[in-house]
C-alpha cells in the first residue's frame, strides 16, 4: 500500500495495515523474556526492569520463569561448560518464535574469563543468537538498545517467501543438540550446524597485518 | 560433640501402614530457578511439602578465577576481583589490595584509607538494600520492595560511576591507595544520598518490620545456633544474627576502622527474621560510619608514592588478608615465589562457606521456606563458584 | 600469639606428633606450622578444644600444588687437586617440591587472635595423595576440602561426603594443578596475542586438515 495514502488515511482516523505488519507489531510489542540470569550481567538486566530504566515501556517487563511461556532468552553472563547443556536445553524448551540476546562479553566469547578451562567461548557455539551486546557488563541502556534492535528485526520479517524466518519454515530445526559432559570437556565442543569458525588467518595474528583476509 | 548431621535417604523411614503417606519426591531446584539468586542448584528430597534431604550442587558459575589469576600479574587480577561478588566490587578490590599490601608491606596514605571506608560502606549499603529487596521478593512481595531497594541502589551506583567510571565493576583500589581522587561536587552529591538514606530505611521498616506475614514466614525458620555458626565458619551478618560477636571491622581494625564509633548489632535467635533485621540495622551503622568519615576526610595523596605499578614483584612469601565484606569474611591468600604473578591465589568466599549449614537449616521446613532461607544467607554465585 | 608457644603446647598434649615451623619471609610475618598427617586430627581437636587460645574458627582451606622442581646451583668449593688446593666449581642439584599441600587458616573467636596457619603435605603428587580430613573438627572445611579434592586431587580420608564440588562428576582432571593442560578449543581468536596466540597456533597445527586455515585460504 502506498505509504502516503496510508498516512493520509491515518489522519482521517482510518488505520490501514497488512496482516504481516499487524502480526509483526503484535509480536514485537510483547516480547516476554525468560527470567534467566547467569552472572554479573543479570544484575544489570534486573536493573533494566526496575523503575529507573523501565523495560515495561517496550512491552517486555513480563519475565517468565518457565521457558514454555517465554519468547526471548537473554543470556546474561558467563556460560560455563557445566551450565552450557542447561542453557541449550532451556532454549530447546522455548516455543517458536524465539529469540536470543547474548548479553555481555562473556556470553559473546567468554570475555575476560575466556582462558578459563570451564568457560564456554561464546553461547553462539550451540544456539543461534539474534543480537549481541558488548560490554562488561553492558549498561541498562545497552540492553534497551538491543531490545529495540530485536524489535526492528522482528518488524522486518517476511511472512512469505524464501526469506521468511525460521519458525515459519517447517524444515528448519527449532531444537539444537545438547552437549554432553565428558572426561575433559564438553562433547561436542561446538555445534557445526550453528557455528562456524570465522575466516581468520591465524598466521597473520600477532603481526601488524590484519588477521582477516 | 559431633557437628555433622548426616541424612541418608535410606535411613528416612516411612510409616508402613500409613496409607495416606505418599512416596518421597526428589526434585532438582535450579540451576535455572528464579529464586536461587543465580545458577545455584539444590537436589531436594521432599516428603509432601517437607524437606527431608537437601544437597547443594555448585560449579555452574565456576569461571576459574584462581587459575586465571596465576597467569596474570598482581595488578592484572584486580579487575577480576570485581566480578567475584559482582554486587560489591569495591569491597572485593579492598580485600585483594589489603592482602597484597600485607604480602609486600605497602603503606596506605590516610586520605586513601578514608576513601576506602567511604566507598566500602556505600557498597555495604547498596548490597544490603538490594538483599532485603530480593529477600522480600522471594517471600512473595513481588516487585514493590525490590523497586524501592533498587531506587536507592541506583543513587549509590551513580556515585560510583562518577568516581570510578563504572556502575558495577569499579576496579577502584590499587596496592597502596586508590585509583582516582574525588571529582568536584562528588562530596556534596554523596552527602545528599547519605542524608536521604534514613528516609528509605524508615519507610521500609515502617512497612515491613512488624508486618504479620513477614513475621510468620521468617520467625523460627532456618535457625542456626551460635555454636553451629562458629564451627561451620559462618561469618558476617549471618553469624552475627546467631549472636556471634565477630565483626572484622572491630576485630582486625583494618584500615582506619578504629577511628569510628559504631555498634555491632547482634541477633538472638539466628533465624531468617534476625538475619533480615541484621541487614537493616547494619545499614544504620554504615550510615554512622559514613557520616564520620565524610566529616573527617583529610587532604593529601591517595597513593603511596613508592609503590611500583609496573614490574611489581613481591618477595617470596605468603599472606592472608581479610576484610568484613557485606557478605562476611572475604579473604585473599596469596603465595608469592618472587615472580610477577602470584604462585597461588586463593579467595576465601564467604558466600560459599555460609552455605555449609544450608541443609541443616532447611530440614523439616516447607519447600517454600527453602527459598527464603537461601535468600537470607545472601549468596552471590560469582563468589560461591568463583 | 606466639607460634613457638603453640607448638610446645601441642607437643606437650599430643604425644608423638612431629611439628615444624615454616618461616615466612614476607612482611606479613604469618609463619606456619607443618603438621604430620598421622596426628593432624588429634592436633586439630586439641587446637579447637584444649589449646589456649582455643582456635574454634577455621576460616580458610587452600590447596597448593608444588611440582618437582630441580635447581642446579654452581658452588665454589676448595678441593685438593693433585696436592694443590684449588677452587673448583661444582654443580649441586637440589630438588624441592613433588607434593600437594593443604593450608588451613585458623582463628580464635574468643581471644580474637590469629591466623594460625597449619599445613599438611602429601607423600607425592600421584599415588600417595591421602590426607586426613579436618571436617569432623571444623565443619567449615566441608565444602573447601571438597573443592581441594576436585581441583587438586587430594583425597581427604574421613570426609563425610567427598565428591567433586565445582566440576561435573564425569570430569577426570584436577585443573588447578600446575601441569594441567586445558582442553583445546581455541578455534577462533580475533585478537590473539601472547599466550593465547601460542595456544591458537597450536590448535591449528594439531589439526591435520585445519578447517579454519583452509577456509582462510
GROMACS .gro file of N, CA and C in nm, chain B residues 1 3-6 55-56 58-59 62 66-67 70-71 102-105 230-235 244-246 250-251 315-320 322 329 333 335 343-344 346-348 352-353 355-357 360 384-386, chain C residues 24-28 30 32 48 56-67 103 105 107-109 112 115 117 119 135-140 142-144 146-147 151-152 160-161 163 165-167 175-178 180:
model
  318
  214UNK      N    1   3.169  -3.386   7.069
  214UNK     CA    2   3.048  -3.332   7.006
  214UNK      C    3   3.060  -3.344   6.856
  216UNK      N    4   2.933  -3.248   6.504
  216UNK     CA    5   2.851  -3.141   6.448
  216UNK      C    6   2.795  -3.178   6.312
  217UNK      N    7   2.821  -3.298   6.271
  217UNK     CA    8   2.774  -3.338   6.139
  217UNK      C    9   2.636  -3.400   6.147
  218UNK      N   10   2.549  -3.350   6.068
  218UNK     CA   11   2.417  -3.411   6.060
  218UNK      C   12   2.412  -3.486   5.928
  219UNK      N   13   2.408  -3.613   5.934
  219UNK     CA   14   2.404  -3.691   5.812
  219UNK      C   15   2.264  -3.745   5.792
  268UNK      N   16   2.076  -3.135   4.910
  268UNK     CA   17   2.219  -3.131   4.877
  268UNK      C   18   2.242  -3.020   4.776
  269UNK      N   19   2.323  -2.921   4.813
  269UNK     CA   20   2.354  -2.816   4.715
  269UNK      C   21   2.450  -2.867   4.608
  271UNK      N   22   2.716  -2.715   4.325
  271UNK     CA   23   2.782  -2.590   4.289
  271UNK      C   24   2.846  -2.602   4.151
  272UNK      N   25   2.910  -2.496   4.111
  272UNK     CA   26   3.000  -2.501   3.996
  272UNK      C   27   2.941  -2.452   3.866
  275UNK      N   28   3.146  -2.159   3.781
  275UNK     CA   29   3.288  -2.172   3.814
  275UNK      C   30   3.369  -2.125   3.694
  279UNK      N   31   4.072  -1.835   4.008
  279UNK     CA   32   4.200  -1.861   4.074
  279UNK      C   33   4.306  -1.907   3.974
  280UNK      N   34   4.266  -1.989   3.879
  280UNK     CA   35   4.363  -2.036   3.780
  280UNK      C   36   4.407  -1.922   3.690
  283UNK      N   37   4.667  -1.698   3.838
  283UNK     CA   38   4.805  -1.747   3.842
  283UNK      C   39   4.880  -1.712   3.714
  284UNK      N   40   4.807  -1.679   3.609
  284UNK     CA   41   4.872  -1.640   3.484
  284UNK      C   42   4.871  -1.489   3.464
  315UNK      N   43   4.974  -0.656   5.255
  315UNK     CA   44   5.036  -0.737   5.361
  315UNK      C   45   5.153  -0.815   5.306
  316UNK      N   46   5.136  -0.868   5.187
  316UNK     CA   47   5.239  -0.952   5.127
  316UNK      C   48   5.365  -0.872   5.098
  317UNK      N   49   5.348  -0.749   5.051
  317UNK     CA   50   5.463  -0.671   5.008
  317UNK      C   51   5.497  -0.558   5.105
  318UNK      N   52   5.417  -0.543   5.211
  318UNK     CA   53   5.446  -0.439   5.310
  318UNK      C   54   5.432  -0.298   5.254
  443UNK      N   55   2.978  -2.092   6.459
  443UNK     CA   56   3.123  -2.080   6.473
  443UNK      C   57   3.192  -2.200   6.409
  444UNK      N   58   3.141  -2.319   6.439
  444UNK     CA   59   3.207  -2.439   6.388
  444UNK      C   60   3.200  -2.447   6.237
  445UNK      N   61   3.093  -2.396   6.180
  445UNK     CA   62   3.079  -2.405   6.035
  445UNK      C   63   3.142  -2.285   5.965
  446UNK      N   64   3.211  -2.201   6.039
  446UNK     CA   65   3.283  -2.092   5.977
  446UNK      C   66   3.194  -1.984   5.920
  447UNK      N   67   3.069  -1.976   5.969
  447UNK     CA   68   2.978  -1.873   5.921
  447UNK      C   69   3.032  -1.736   5.962
  448UNK      N   70   3.023  -1.639   5.874
  448UNK     CA   71   3.077  -1.508   5.906
  448UNK      C   72   2.979  -1.401   5.860
  457UNK      N   73   2.702  -1.433   6.727
  457UNK     CA   74   2.848  -1.438   6.730
  457UNK      C   75   2.900  -1.296   6.715
  458UNK      N   76   2.963  -1.246   6.819
  458UNK     CA   77   3.010  -1.108   6.818
  458UNK      C   78   3.146  -1.104   6.748
  459UNK      N   79   3.143  -1.103   6.616
  459UNK     CA   80   3.270  -1.108   6.542
  459UNK      C   81   3.254  -1.025   6.416
  463UNK      N   82   3.583  -0.451   6.380
  463UNK     CA   83   3.619  -0.431   6.521
  463UNK      C   84   3.737  -0.519   6.560
  464UNK      N   85   3.744  -0.641   6.505
  464UNK     CA   86   3.844  -0.738   6.549
  464UNK      C   87   3.980  -0.704   6.490
  528UNK      N   88   5.848  -1.006   4.732
  528UNK     CA   89   5.942  -1.110   4.775
  528UNK      C   90   5.868  -1.242   4.796
  529UNK      N   91   5.942  -1.352   4.786
  529UNK     CA   92   5.880  -1.482   4.810
  529UNK      C   93   5.824  -1.487   4.951
  530UNK      N   94   5.706  -1.539   4.964
  530UNK     CA   95   5.642  -1.544   5.095
  530UNK      C   96   5.493  -1.560   5.075
  531UNK      N   97   5.417  -1.544   5.181
  531UNK     CA   98   5.274  -1.560   5.168
  531UNK      C   99   5.202  -1.468   5.264
  532UNK      N  100   5.078  -1.439   5.236
  532UNK     CA  101   5.000  -1.354   5.326
  532UNK      C  102   4.853  -1.387   5.310
  533UNK      N  103   4.780  -1.379   5.422
  533UNK     CA  104   4.635  -1.392   5.420
  533UNK      C  105   4.577  -1.262   5.469
  535UNK      N  106   4.217  -1.024   5.508
  535UNK     CA  107   4.072  -1.041   5.507
  535UNK      C  108   4.004  -0.912   5.550
  542UNK      N  109   3.329  -1.272   5.593
  542UNK     CA  110   3.474  -1.259   5.589
  542UNK      C  111   3.525  -1.292   5.450
  546UNK      N  112   4.428  -1.525   4.999
  546UNK     CA  113   4.551  -1.590   5.044
  546UNK      C  114   4.643  -1.598   4.926
  548UNK      N  115   5.035  -1.665   4.768
  548UNK     CA  116   5.170  -1.717   4.783
  548UNK      C  117   5.252  -1.660   4.668
  556UNK      N  118   5.204  -1.718   4.286
  556UNK     CA  119   5.218  -1.863   4.267
  556UNK      C  120   5.086  -1.932   4.297
  557UNK      N  121   5.022  -1.887   4.405
  557UNK     CA  122   4.891  -1.939   4.438
  557UNK      C  123   4.806  -1.822   4.482
  559UNK      N  124   4.425  -1.751   4.625
  559UNK     CA  125   4.307  -1.818   4.677
  559UNK      C  126   4.210  -1.714   4.731
  560UNK      N  127   4.085  -1.731   4.699
  560UNK     CA  128   3.981  -1.644   4.753
  560UNK      C  129   3.906  -1.724   4.858
  561UNK      N  130   3.890  -1.666   4.975
  561UNK     CA  131   3.809  -1.729   5.077
  561UNK      C  132   3.669  -1.672   5.062
  565UNK      N  133   3.014  -1.903   4.988
  565UNK     CA  134   3.021  -2.049   4.982
  565UNK      C  135   3.017  -2.108   5.122
  566UNK      N  136   3.098  -2.052   5.212
  566UNK     CA  137   3.110  -2.114   5.344
  566UNK      C  138   2.984  -2.089   5.425
  568UNK      N  139   2.703  -2.123   5.318
  568UNK     CA  140   2.605  -2.222   5.274
  568UNK      C  141   2.627  -2.359   5.339
  569UNK      N  142   2.735  -2.372   5.419
  569UNK     CA  143   2.766  -2.502   5.477
  569UNK      C  144   2.648  -2.562   5.552
  570UNK      N  145   2.574  -2.476   5.623
  570UNK     CA  146   2.465  -2.527   5.706
  570UNK      C  147   2.330  -2.523   5.636
  573UNK      N  148   2.103  -2.826   5.693
  573UNK     CA  149   2.055  -2.833   5.830
  573UNK      C  150   1.947  -2.729   5.859
  597UNK      N  151   3.050  -1.773   4.511
  597UNK     CA  152   3.037  -1.911   4.556
  597UNK      C  153   3.121  -2.003   4.468
  598UNK      N  154   3.109  -1.986   4.338
  598UNK     CA  155   3.179  -2.077   4.247
  598UNK      C  156   3.311  -2.021   4.196
  599UNK      N  157   3.326  -1.894   4.200
  599UNK     CA  158   3.445  -1.823   4.150
  599UNK      C  159   3.481  -1.866   4.009
  623UNK      N  160   5.809  -1.756   5.714
  623UNK     CA  161   5.752  -1.681   5.602
  623UNK      C  162   5.828  -1.550   5.592
  624UNK      N  163   5.893  -1.530   5.479
  624UNK     CA  164   5.982  -1.415   5.466
  624UNK      C  165   5.910  -1.285   5.437
  625UNK      N  166   5.782  -1.293   5.403
  625UNK     CA  167   5.714  -1.170   5.361
  625UNK      C  168   5.684  -1.082   5.482
  626UNK      N  169   5.661  -0.951   5.461
  626UNK     CA  170   5.634  -0.861   5.573
  626UNK      C  171   5.510  -0.899   5.654
  627UNK      N  172   5.424  -0.985   5.598
  627UNK     CA  173   5.305  -1.024   5.674
  627UNK      C  174   5.342  -1.100   5.800
  629UNK      N  175   5.332  -1.409   5.867
  629UNK     CA  176   5.243  -1.519   5.905
  629UNK      C  177   5.318  -1.651   5.886
  631UNK      N  178   5.403  -2.051   5.952
  631UNK     CA  179   5.306  -2.158   5.958
  631UNK      C  180   5.364  -2.282   6.022
  647UNK      N  181   4.113  -2.694   6.879
  647UNK     CA  182   3.976  -2.644   6.892
  647UNK      C  183   3.931  -2.641   7.037
  655UNK      N  184   3.875  -2.193   6.752
  655UNK     CA  185   3.745  -2.255   6.727
  655UNK      C  186   3.691  -2.224   6.589
  656UNK      N  187   3.762  -2.143   6.511
  656UNK     CA  188   3.707  -2.094   6.384
  656UNK      C  189   3.810  -2.121   6.275
  657UNK      N  190   3.775  -2.214   6.186
  657UNK     CA  191   3.864  -2.243   6.074
  657UNK      C  192   3.812  -2.163   5.954
  658UNK      N  193   3.892  -2.067   5.915
  658UNK     CA  194   3.841  -1.974   5.814
  658UNK      C  195   3.859  -2.027   5.674
  659UNK      N  196   3.980  -2.070   5.642
  659UNK     CA  197   4.014  -2.087   5.502
  659UNK      C  198   4.091  -2.217   5.482
  660UNK      N  199   4.057  -2.291   5.379
  660UNK     CA  200   4.129  -2.413   5.343
  660UNK      C  201   4.176  -2.396   5.199
  661UNK      N  202   4.305  -2.413   5.179
  661UNK     CA  203   4.363  -2.388   5.047
  661UNK      C  204   4.444  -2.509   5.003
  662UNK      N  205   4.432  -2.547   4.881
  662UNK     CA  206   4.522  -2.646   4.823
  662UNK      C  207   4.633  -2.577   4.748
  663UNK      N  208   4.752  -2.631   4.756
  663UNK     CA  209   4.864  -2.576   4.680
  663UNK      C  210   4.936  -2.692   4.613
  664UNK      N  211   4.975  -2.670   4.489
  664UNK     CA  212   5.046  -2.774   4.415
  664UNK      C  213   5.193  -2.735   4.406
  665UNK      N  214   5.280  -2.824   4.450
  665UNK     CA  215   5.424  -2.799   4.439
  665UNK      C  216   5.484  -2.910   4.355
  666UNK      N  217   5.489  -2.893   4.224
  666UNK     CA  218   5.552  -2.998   4.143
  666UNK      C  219   5.702  -3.003   4.167
  702UNK      N  220   4.648  -2.600   5.321
  702UNK     CA  221   4.677  -2.497   5.421
  702UNK      C  222   4.547  -2.458   5.490
  704UNK      N  223   4.373  -2.194   5.763
  704UNK     CA  224   4.388  -2.070   5.841
  704UNK      C  225   4.289  -2.073   5.956
  706UNK      N  226   4.145  -1.922   6.332
  706UNK     CA  227   4.136  -1.803   6.415
  706UNK      C  228   4.071  -1.841   6.548
  707UNK      N  229   4.097  -1.757   6.646
  707UNK     CA  230   4.031  -1.774   6.774
  707UNK      C  231   3.927  -1.665   6.789
  708UNK      N  232   3.801  -1.705   6.799
  708UNK     CA  233   3.696  -1.606   6.810
  708UNK      C  234   3.694  -1.543   6.949
  711UNK      N  235   4.014  -1.345   6.988
  711UNK     CA  236   4.034  -1.258   6.872
  711UNK      C  237   4.178  -1.262   6.826
  714UNK      N  238   4.597  -1.515   6.232
  714UNK     CA  239   4.569  -1.653   6.195
  714UNK      C  240   4.680  -1.749   6.239
  716UNK      N  241   4.841  -2.073   6.098
  716UNK     CA  242   4.842  -2.138   5.968
  716UNK      C  243   4.895  -2.280   5.984
  718UNK      N  244   4.974  -2.648   5.800
  718UNK     CA  245   4.997  -2.707   5.667
  718UNK      C  246   5.008  -2.857   5.680
  734UNK      N  247   3.732  -3.195   5.854
  734UNK     CA  248   3.590  -3.159   5.863
  734UNK      C  249   3.525  -3.206   5.993
  735UNK      N  250   3.559  -3.323   6.048
  735UNK     CA  251   3.500  -3.359   6.177
  735UNK      C  252   3.534  -3.261   6.288
  736UNK      N  253   3.643  -3.188   6.275
  736UNK     CA  254   3.678  -3.090   6.377
  736UNK      C  255   3.613  -2.955   6.346
  737UNK      N  256   3.636  -2.906   6.224
  737UNK     CA  257   3.574  -2.779   6.183
  737UNK      C  258   3.484  -2.806   6.064
  738UNK      N  259   3.356  -2.788   6.083
  738UNK     CA  260   3.261  -2.815   5.976
  738UNK      C  261   3.284  -2.725   5.856
  739UNK      N  262   3.344  -2.607   5.880
  739UNK     CA  263   3.362  -2.512   5.770
  739UNK      C  264   3.454  -2.566   5.661
  741UNK      N  265   3.418  -2.843   5.518
  741UNK     CA  266   3.349  -2.944   5.437
  741UNK      C  267   3.353  -2.912   5.288
  742UNK      N  268   3.301  -2.796   5.251
  742UNK     CA  269   3.298  -2.762   5.108
  742UNK      C  270   3.437  -2.731   5.056
  743UNK      N  271   3.518  -2.671   5.141
  743UNK     CA  272   3.650  -2.629   5.093
  743UNK      C  273   3.738  -2.751   5.068
  745UNK      N  274   3.622  -3.038   4.976
  745UNK     CA  275   3.569  -3.094   4.852
  745UNK      C  276   3.625  -3.019   4.732
  746UNK      N  277   3.640  -2.888   4.748
  746UNK     CA  278   3.695  -2.810   4.638
  746UNK      C  279   3.841  -2.849   4.613
  750UNK      N  280   3.981  -2.984   4.263
  750UNK     CA  281   4.074  -2.909   4.179
  750UNK      C  282   4.219  -2.956   4.191
  751UNK      N  283   4.254  -3.021   4.302
  751UNK     CA  284   4.392  -3.064   4.320
  751UNK      C  285   4.408  -3.215   4.327
  759UNK      N  286   3.295  -3.663   5.525
  759UNK     CA  287   3.164  -3.728   5.521
  759UNK      C  288   3.105  -3.739   5.381
  760UNK      N  289   3.147  -3.656   5.287
  760UNK     CA  290   3.078  -3.652   5.158
  760UNK      C  291   3.176  -3.601   5.053
  762UNK      N  292   3.289  -3.551   4.727
  762UNK     CA  293   3.258  -3.555   4.584
  762UNK      C  294   3.317  -3.429   4.522
  764UNK      N  295   3.324  -3.070   4.381
  764UNK     CA  296   3.239  -2.958   4.421
  764UNK      C  297   3.203  -2.872   4.300
  765UNK      N  298   3.302  -2.841   4.218
  765UNK     CA  299   3.278  -2.741   4.113
  765UNK      C  300   3.263  -2.803   3.974
  766UNK      N  301   3.348  -2.897   3.941
  766UNK     CA  302   3.338  -2.956   3.808
  766UNK      C  303   3.233  -3.068   3.811
  774UNK      N  304   4.213  -2.951   3.764
  774UNK     CA  305   4.258  -2.837   3.684
  774UNK      C  306   4.346  -2.736   3.755
  775UNK      N  307   4.347  -2.732   3.887
  775UNK     CA  308   4.433  -2.632   3.950
  775UNK      C  309   4.577  -2.678   3.963
  776UNK      N  310   4.605  -2.802   3.926
  776UNK     CA  311   4.745  -2.845   3.930
  776UNK      C  312   4.824  -2.771   3.824
  777UNK      N  313   4.950  -2.752   3.853
  777UNK     CA  314   5.032  -2.669   3.764
  777UNK      C  315   5.050  -2.735   3.627
  779UNK      N  316   4.831  -2.908   3.457
  779UNK     CA  317   4.705  -2.936   3.389
  779UNK      C  318   4.707  -2.873   3.249
   0.00000   0.00000   0.00000
